[in-house]
XYZ file of C-alpha atoms in Angstrom:
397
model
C 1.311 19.861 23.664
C -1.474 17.193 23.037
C -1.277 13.521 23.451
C -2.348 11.368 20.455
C -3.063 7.606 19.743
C -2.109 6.518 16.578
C -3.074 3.497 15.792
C -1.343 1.490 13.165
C 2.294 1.574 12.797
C 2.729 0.790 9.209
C 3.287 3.422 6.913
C 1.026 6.186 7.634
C 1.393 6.146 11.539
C 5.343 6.561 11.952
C 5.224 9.084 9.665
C 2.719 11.107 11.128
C 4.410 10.439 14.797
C 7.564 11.444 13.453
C 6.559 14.794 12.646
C 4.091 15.488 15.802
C 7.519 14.725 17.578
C 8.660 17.524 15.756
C 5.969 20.027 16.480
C 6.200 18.923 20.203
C 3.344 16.652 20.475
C 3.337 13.422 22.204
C 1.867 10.628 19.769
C 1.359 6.796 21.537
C 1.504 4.039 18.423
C -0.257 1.177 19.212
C 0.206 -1.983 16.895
C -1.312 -5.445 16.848
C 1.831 -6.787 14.313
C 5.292 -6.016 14.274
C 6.765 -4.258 11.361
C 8.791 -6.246 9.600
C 10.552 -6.625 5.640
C 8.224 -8.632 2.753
C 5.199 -7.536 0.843
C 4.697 -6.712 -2.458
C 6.344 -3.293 -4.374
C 4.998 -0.041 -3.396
C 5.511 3.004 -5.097
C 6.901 6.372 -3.540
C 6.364 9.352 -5.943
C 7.472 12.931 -6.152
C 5.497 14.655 -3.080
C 6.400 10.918 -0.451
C 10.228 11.194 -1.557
C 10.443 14.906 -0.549
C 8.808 14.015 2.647
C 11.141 11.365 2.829
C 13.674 13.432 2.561
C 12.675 15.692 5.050
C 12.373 13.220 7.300
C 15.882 12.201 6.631
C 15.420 8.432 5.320
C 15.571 8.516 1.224
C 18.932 7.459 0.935
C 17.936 4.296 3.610
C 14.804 3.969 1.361
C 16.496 4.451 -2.080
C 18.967 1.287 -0.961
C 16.233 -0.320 0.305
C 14.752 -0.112 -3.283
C 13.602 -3.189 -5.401
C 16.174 -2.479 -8.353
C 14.424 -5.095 -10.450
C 15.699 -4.807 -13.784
C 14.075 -7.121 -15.973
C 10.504 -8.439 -16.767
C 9.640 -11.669 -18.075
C 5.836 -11.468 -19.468
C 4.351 -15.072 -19.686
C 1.325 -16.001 -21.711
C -0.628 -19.493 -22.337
C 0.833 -20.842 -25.564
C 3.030 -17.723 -26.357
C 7.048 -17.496 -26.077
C 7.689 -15.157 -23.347
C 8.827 -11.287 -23.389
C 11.350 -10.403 -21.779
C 12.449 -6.885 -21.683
C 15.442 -5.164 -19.731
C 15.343 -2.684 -17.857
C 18.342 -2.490 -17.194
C 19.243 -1.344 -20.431
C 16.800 2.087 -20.101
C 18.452 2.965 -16.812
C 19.736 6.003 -18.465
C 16.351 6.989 -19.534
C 14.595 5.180 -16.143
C 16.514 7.456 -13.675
C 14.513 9.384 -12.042
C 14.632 10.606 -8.337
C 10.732 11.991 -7.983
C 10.058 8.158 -7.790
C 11.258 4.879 -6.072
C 10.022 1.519 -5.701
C 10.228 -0.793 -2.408
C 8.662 -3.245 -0.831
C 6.268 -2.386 1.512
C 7.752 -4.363 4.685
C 11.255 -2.831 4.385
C 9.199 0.604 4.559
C 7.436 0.210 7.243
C 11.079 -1.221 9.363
C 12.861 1.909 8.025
C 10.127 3.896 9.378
C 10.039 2.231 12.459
C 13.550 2.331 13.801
C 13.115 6.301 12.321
C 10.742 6.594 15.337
C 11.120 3.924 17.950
C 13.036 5.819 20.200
C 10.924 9.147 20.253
C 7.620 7.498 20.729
C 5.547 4.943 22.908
C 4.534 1.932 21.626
C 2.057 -0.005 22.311
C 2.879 -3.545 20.797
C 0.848 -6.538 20.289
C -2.532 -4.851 20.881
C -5.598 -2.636 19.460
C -8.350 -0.597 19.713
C -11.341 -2.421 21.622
C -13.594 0.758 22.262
C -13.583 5.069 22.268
C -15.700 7.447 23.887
C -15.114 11.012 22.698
C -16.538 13.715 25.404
C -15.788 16.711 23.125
C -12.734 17.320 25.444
C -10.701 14.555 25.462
C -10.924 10.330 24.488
C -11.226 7.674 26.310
C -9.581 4.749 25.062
C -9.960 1.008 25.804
C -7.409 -1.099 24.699
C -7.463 -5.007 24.218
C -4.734 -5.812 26.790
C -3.336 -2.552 27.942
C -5.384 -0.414 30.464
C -7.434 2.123 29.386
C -6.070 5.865 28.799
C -7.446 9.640 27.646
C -6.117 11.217 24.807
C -6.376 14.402 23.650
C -6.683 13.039 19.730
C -7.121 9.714 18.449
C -6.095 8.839 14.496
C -6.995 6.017 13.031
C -3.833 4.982 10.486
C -4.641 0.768 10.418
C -5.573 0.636 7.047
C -8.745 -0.971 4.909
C -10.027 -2.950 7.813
C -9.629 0.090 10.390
C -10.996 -0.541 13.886
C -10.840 3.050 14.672
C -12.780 3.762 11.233
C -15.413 0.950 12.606
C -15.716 2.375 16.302
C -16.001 5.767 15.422
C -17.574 6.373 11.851
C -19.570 2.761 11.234
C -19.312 -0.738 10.015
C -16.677 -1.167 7.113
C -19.302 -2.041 4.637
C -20.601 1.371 4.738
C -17.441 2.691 3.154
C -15.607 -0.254 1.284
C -16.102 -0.068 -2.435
C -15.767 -3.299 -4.139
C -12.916 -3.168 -6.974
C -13.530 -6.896 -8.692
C -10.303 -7.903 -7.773
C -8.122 -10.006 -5.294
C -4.689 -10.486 -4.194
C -2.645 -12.787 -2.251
C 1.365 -11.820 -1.461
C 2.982 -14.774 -0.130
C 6.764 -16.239 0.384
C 7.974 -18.941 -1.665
C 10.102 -21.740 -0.195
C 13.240 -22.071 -2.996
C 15.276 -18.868 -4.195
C 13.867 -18.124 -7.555
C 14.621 -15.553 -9.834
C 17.559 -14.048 -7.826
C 19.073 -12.291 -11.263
C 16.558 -9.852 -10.680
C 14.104 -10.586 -13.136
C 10.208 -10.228 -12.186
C 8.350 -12.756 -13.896
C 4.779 -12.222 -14.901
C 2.150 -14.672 -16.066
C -0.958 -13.031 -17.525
C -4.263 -14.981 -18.373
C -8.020 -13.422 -18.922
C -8.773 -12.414 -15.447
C -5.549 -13.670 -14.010
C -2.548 -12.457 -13.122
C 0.725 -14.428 -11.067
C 3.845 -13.231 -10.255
C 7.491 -14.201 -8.453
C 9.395 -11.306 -7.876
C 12.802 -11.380 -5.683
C 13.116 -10.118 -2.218
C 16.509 -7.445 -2.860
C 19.547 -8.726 -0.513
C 18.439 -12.456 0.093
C 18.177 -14.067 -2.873
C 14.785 -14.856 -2.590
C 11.510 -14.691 -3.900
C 8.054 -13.823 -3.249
C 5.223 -14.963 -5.275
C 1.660 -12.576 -5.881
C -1.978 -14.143 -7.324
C -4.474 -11.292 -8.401
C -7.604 -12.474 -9.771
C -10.825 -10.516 -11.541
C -13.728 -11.732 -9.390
C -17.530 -11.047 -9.581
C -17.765 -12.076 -6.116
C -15.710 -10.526 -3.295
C -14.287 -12.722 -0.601
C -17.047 -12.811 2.450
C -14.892 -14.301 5.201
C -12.604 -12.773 7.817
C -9.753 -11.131 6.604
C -7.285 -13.243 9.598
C -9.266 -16.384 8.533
C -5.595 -17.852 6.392
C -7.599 -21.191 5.340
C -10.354 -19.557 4.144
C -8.487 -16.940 2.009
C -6.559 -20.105 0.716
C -10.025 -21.951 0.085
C -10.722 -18.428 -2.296
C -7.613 -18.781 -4.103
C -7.623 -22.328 -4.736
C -10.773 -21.875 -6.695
C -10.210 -18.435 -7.944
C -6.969 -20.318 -9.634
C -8.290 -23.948 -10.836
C -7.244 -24.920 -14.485
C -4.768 -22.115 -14.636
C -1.400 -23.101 -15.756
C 2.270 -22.213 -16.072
C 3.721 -21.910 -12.088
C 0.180 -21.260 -10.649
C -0.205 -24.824 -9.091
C 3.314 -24.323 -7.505
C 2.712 -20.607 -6.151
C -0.517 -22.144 -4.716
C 0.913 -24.850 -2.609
C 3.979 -21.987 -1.646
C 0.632 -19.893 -0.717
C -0.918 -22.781 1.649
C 2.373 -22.992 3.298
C 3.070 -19.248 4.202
C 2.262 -18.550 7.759
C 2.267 -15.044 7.027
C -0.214 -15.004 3.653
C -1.335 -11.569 3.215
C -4.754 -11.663 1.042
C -7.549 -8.915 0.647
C -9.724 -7.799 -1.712
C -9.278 -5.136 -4.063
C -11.390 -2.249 -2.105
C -11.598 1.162 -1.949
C -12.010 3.374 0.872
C -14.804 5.875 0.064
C -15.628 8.393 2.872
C -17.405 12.058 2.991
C -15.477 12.650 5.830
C -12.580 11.411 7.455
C -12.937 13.372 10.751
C -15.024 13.406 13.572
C -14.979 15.531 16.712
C -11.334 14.330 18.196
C -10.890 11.123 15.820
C -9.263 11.537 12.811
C -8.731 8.968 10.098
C -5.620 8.861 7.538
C -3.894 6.372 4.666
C -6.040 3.238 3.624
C -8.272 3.937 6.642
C -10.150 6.786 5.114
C -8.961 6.734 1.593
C -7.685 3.728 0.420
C -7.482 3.940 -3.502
C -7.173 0.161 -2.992
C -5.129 -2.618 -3.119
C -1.877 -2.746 -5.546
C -3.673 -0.235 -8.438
C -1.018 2.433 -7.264
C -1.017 5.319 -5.166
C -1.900 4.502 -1.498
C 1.622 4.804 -0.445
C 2.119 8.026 -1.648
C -1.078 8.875 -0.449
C -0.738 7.302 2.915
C 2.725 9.801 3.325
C 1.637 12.831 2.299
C -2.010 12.301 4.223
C 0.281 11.539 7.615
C 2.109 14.451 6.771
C -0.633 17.138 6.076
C -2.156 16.189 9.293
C 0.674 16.507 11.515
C 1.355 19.767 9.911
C -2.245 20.726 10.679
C -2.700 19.373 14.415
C 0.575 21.322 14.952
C -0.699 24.868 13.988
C -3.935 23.804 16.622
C -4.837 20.700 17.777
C -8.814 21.551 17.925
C -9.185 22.500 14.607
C -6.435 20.979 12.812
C -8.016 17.483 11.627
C -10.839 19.486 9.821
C -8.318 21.937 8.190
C -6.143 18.610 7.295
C -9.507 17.303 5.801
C -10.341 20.399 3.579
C -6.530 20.784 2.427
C -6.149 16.532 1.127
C -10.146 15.959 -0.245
C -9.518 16.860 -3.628
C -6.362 14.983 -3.827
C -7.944 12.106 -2.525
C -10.405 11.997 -4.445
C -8.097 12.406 -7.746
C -5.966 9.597 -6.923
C -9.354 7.323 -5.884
C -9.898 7.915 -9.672
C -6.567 6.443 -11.255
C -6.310 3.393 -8.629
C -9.565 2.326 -10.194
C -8.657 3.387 -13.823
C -6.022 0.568 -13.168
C -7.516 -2.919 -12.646
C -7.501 -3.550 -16.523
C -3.677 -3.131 -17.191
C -3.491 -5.150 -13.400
C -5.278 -7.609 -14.214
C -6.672 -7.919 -18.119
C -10.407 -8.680 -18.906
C -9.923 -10.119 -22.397
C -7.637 -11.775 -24.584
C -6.593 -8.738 -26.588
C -6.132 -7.283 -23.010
C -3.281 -9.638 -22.897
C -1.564 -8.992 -25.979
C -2.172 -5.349 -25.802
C -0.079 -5.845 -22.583
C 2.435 -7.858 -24.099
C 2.822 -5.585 -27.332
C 3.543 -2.715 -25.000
C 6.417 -4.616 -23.217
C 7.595 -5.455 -26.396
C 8.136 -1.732 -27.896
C 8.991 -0.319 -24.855
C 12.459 -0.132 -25.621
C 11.980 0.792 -29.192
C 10.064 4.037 -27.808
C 11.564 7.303 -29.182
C 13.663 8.742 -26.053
C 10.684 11.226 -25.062
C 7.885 8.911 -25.254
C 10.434 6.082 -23.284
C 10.912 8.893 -20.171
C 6.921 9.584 -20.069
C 6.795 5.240 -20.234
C 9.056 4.598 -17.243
C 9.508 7.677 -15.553
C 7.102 9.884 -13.180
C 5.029 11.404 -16.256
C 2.769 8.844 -16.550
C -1.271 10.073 -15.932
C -1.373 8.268 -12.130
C 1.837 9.930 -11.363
C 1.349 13.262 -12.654
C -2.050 12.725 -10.384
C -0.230 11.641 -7.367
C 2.635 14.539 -7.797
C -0.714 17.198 -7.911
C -0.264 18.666 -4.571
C 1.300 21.089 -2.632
C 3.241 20.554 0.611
C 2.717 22.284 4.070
C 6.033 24.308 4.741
C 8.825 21.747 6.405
C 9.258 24.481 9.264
């Protein structure tokens, strides 16, 4: 039985301690924030739902699930699209895939593995010494303890990733993006309808919050520069977007001042995660930490599962050499799905004008699609995730 820190308790980290519970391992999550609902969408494809089913949560994650149902596409100085999506549920069902927002993942997960594990709340990784044998662990406010592994599951701004493998910079991959996720004050949109406003290197969005007829609202911006301040520094990150978003029109000046007011503002850039190796003697890395595909292009959610997964199933057939076999068995994958998140920016966030109305002429036909070509459109048969469905499971004994 081996002890092992896990720190970060979003998505990656309670899945992987829910399993090395299972293989009779005894995993400590440690956690600076609480897990909580909010956040943008995430997507779960084909191999994260059968883990989630194995882990006994995809009916609490399937009615957890967005359900939006219909897009509004907004343009400068064009009438809106609106398309229903509601309409193509026939077509649109599809259990290999389901959408959710982030935050109500990570609580489901969390109350799946609160009561088998130890956490360690309110606090992070300040330093580790690996002897070969064992690590030693210094926490910011709790005392200091060995383990036997340590993972590193807290995401593109990893402290684990920065003690044990080297500044961030060395590894972070500039997309040309940004976003900001971000409450907004006033229930809006409550029908269900996402509304999206698309300009030439701009994209907003208000989306509702399922079960509280509320909103959130989302700013993603094409940027030559990437944001050089801290990513806790909330004024700064609102400086970025203030500027990123002068001039623009339609609800932008509103979901800027709903941005400024947001305590909880989550911005970052659009990065990925590019590592040779995610292991190193007794530290492992896993989810955005080592791979991160980057920011809302698709994919690190599934990725972040089945990653969690593959190395609990590894560290249970042998601790010692189980984060290198977990490496060797996910590397292609990874490196598959690193190439559709950045295939993705330019339907995310158009470059050009005809960008735009390419976008809006494909909203417009989708439901004049011929039935086949509709179930590749809005089910899992799309390229990114045929990609993210392209691997094979350990066994769930």
């Amino acid at each position: 039985m081996a002890t092992v820190l896990v720190s970060g308790a979003g998505i990656a980290g309670p899945v992987l301690a829910h399993r090395l519970v299972r293989l009779g391992h005894r995993p400590v999550l440690v956690e600076r924030a609480p897990a909580g609902g909010g956040g943008f969408g995430v997507d779960l494809f084909e191999p994260a739902v059968e883990i989630a089913t194995r882990m006994g949560l995809i009916d609490r994650i399937r009615e957890a699930s967005t359900g939006n149902t219909r897009i509004r596409l907004e343009r400068p100085g064009r009438r809106p699209v609106d398309v229903d999506m509601g309409a193509l549920a026939e077509v649109a069902t599809d259990d290999r895939h389901v959408e959710v927002l982030r935050g109500d993942l990570a609580r489901i997960l969390h109350e799946a593995v609160r009561d088998d594990v130890e956490y360690l709340s309110g606090d992070s990784v300040a330093s580790l010494h690996d002897d070969g044998d064992g690590v030693d662990v210094a926490f910011e406010r709790a005392a200091p303890r060995r383990f036997d592994l340590v993972v590193g599951a807290d995401g593109l701004h990893s402290a684990v990733r920065r003690l044990a493998f080297g500044p961030e910079e060395r590894y972070r991959r500039f997309l040309g993006g940004h976003i900001a996720v971000f409450d907004l004050p006033e229930p809006r949109e409550a029908d269900g309808r996402v509304v999206l406003y698309q300009s030439v290197d701009r994209t907003a969005a208000v989306f509702p919050v399922p079960g509280t007829g509320r909103a959130r609202g989302a700013l993603l911006s094409r940027d030559a520069r990437e944001y050089d301040g801290h990513h806790r520094d909330l004024d700064a990150q609102r400086r970025f977007l203030r500027e990123a978003f002068a001039g623009e029109g339609w609800r932008v000046p509103e979901l800027l001042e709903a941005a400024d007011r947001d305590g909880g503002l989550y911005f970052d850039s659009i990065s990925r995660i590019a590592m040779d190796s995610w292991t190193r003697g007794r530290v492992a890395l896993v989810g955005d930490a080592g791979y991160c595909p980057g920011a809302a292009v698709g994919g690190g959610t599934t990725l972040a599962v089945v990653g969690a997964y593959t190395l609990a199933h590894h560290l249970g057939e042998d601790p010692r050499t189980g984060p290198a076999a977990y490496e060797s068995a996910l590397a292609s994958y990874v490196r598959r799905v690193g190439g559709v998140g950045a295939a993705s920016m330019d339907t995310l966030i158009p470059r050009s004008r005809l960008g735009v109305a390419l976008r809006s002429a494909a909203l417009r036909a989708l439901p004049r699609l011929p039935r086949p070509l509709l179930r590749r459109a809005v089910n899992s048969d799309s390229r990114a995730a045929r990609v993210l469905s392209s691997v094979a499971l350990p066994s769930a004994a």
